[in-house]
GROMACS .gro file of C-alpha atoms in nm:
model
   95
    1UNK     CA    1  -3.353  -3.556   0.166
    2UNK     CA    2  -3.576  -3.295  -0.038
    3UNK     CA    3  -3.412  -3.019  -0.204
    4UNK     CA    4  -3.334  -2.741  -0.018
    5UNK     CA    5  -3.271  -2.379  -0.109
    6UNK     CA    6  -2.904  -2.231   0.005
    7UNK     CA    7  -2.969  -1.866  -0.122
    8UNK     CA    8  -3.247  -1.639  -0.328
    9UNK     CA    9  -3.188  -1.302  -0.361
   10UNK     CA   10  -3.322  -1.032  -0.641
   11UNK     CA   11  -3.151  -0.709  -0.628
   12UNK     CA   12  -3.248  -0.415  -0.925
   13UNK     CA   13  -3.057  -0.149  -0.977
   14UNK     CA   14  -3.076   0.202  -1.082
   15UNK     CA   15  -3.058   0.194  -1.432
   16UNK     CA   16  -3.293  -0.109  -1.495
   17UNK     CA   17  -3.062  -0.432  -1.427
   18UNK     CA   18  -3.149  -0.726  -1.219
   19UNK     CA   19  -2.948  -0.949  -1.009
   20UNK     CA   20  -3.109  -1.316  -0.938
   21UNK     CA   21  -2.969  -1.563  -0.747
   22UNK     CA   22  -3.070  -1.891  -0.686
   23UNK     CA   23  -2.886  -2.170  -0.538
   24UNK     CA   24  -3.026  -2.502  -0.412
   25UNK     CA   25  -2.879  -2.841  -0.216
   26UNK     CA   26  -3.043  -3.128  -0.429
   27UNK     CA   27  -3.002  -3.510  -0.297
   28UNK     CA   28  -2.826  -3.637  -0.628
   29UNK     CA   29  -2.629  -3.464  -0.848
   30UNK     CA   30  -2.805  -3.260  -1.153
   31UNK     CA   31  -2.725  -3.444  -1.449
   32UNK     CA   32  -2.387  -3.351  -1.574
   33UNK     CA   33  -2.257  -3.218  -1.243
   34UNK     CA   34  -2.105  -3.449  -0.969
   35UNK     CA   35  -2.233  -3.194  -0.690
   36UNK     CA   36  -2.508  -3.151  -0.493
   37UNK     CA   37  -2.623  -2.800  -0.610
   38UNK     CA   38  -2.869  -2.661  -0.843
   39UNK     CA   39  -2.828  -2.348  -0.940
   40UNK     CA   40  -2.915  -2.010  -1.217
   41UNK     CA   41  -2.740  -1.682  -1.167
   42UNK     CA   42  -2.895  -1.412  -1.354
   43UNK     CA   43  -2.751  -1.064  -1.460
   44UNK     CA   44  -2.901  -0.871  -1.691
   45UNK     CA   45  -3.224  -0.688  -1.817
   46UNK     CA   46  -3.565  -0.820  -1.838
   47UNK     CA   47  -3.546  -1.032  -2.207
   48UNK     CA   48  -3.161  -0.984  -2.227
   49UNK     CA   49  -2.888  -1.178  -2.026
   50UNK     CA   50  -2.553  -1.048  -1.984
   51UNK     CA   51  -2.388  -1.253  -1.757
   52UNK     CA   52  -2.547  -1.612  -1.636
   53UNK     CA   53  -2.402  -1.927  -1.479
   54UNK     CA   54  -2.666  -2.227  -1.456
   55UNK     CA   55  -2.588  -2.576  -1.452
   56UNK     CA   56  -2.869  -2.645  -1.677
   57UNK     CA   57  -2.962  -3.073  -1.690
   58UNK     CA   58  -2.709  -3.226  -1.927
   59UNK     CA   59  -2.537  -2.920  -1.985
   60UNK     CA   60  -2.322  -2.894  -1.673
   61UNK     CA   61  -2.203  -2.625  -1.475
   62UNK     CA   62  -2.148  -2.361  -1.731
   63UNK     CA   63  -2.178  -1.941  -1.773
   64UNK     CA   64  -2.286  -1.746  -2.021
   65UNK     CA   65  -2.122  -1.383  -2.127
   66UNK     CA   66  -2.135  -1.137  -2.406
   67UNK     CA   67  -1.869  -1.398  -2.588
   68UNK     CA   68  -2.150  -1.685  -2.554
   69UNK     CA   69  -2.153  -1.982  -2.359
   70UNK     CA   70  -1.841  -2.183  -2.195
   71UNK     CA   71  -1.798  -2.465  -1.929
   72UNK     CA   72  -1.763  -2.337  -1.573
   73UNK     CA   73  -1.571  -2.514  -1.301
   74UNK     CA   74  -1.766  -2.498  -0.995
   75UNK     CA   75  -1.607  -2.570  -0.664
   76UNK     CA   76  -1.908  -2.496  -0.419
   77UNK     CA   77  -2.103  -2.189  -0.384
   78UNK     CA   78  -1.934  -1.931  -0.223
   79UNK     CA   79  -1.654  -1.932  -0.523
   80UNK     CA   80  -1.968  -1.967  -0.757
   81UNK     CA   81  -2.065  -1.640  -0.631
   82UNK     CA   82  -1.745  -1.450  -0.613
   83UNK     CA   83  -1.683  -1.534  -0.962
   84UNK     CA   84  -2.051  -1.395  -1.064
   85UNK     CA   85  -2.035  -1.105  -0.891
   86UNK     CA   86  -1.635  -1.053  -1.003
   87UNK     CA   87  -1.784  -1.049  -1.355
   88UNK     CA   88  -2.056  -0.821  -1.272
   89UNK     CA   89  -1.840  -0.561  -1.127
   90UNK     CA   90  -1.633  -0.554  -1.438
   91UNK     CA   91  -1.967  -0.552  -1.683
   92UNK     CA   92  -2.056  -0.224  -1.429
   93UNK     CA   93  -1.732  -0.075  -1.438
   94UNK     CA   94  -1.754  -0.057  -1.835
   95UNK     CA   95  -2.082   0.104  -1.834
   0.00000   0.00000   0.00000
């Protein structure tokens, strides 16, 4: 099996963010992950992340906020991406 992408999806908003998605199946497991997704989550402006959840090789599945970087515990994909877009509501809300 070849990898295969699950979702891609840009959004940019008003004031100059950008929302990236990007989600793939993957035959084996990224290493550090025992899943079969790769994956980058993006919010943020072009040169400056403010939220992020990758599962970078090595690294593991893992997101990135204004407090720096901590280990993420990914179930599958749909809680992958209410938990990114929980997180970019609340970023919104304080703006």
């Amino acid at each position: 099996m070849k990898a295969s992408p699950l979702y891609r999806f840009r959004r940019e908003f008003d004031d100059g963010a950008i929302l990236e998605v990007v989600i793939w199946q993957v035959p084996e497991p990224v290493e550090g992950c025992t899943h079969p997704y790769k994956y980058r989550l993006f919010y943020g402006f072009p040169g400056r992340r403010i939220i992020g959840y990758d599962n970078e090789r090595s690294k593991g599945d893992h997101r990135h906020t204004s407090g720096g970087e901590e280990r993420y515990a990914f179930t599958g994909p749909e809680k992958l991406m209410d938990d990114f877009l929980a997180d970019i509501a609340r970023e919104r809300s304080n703006l």
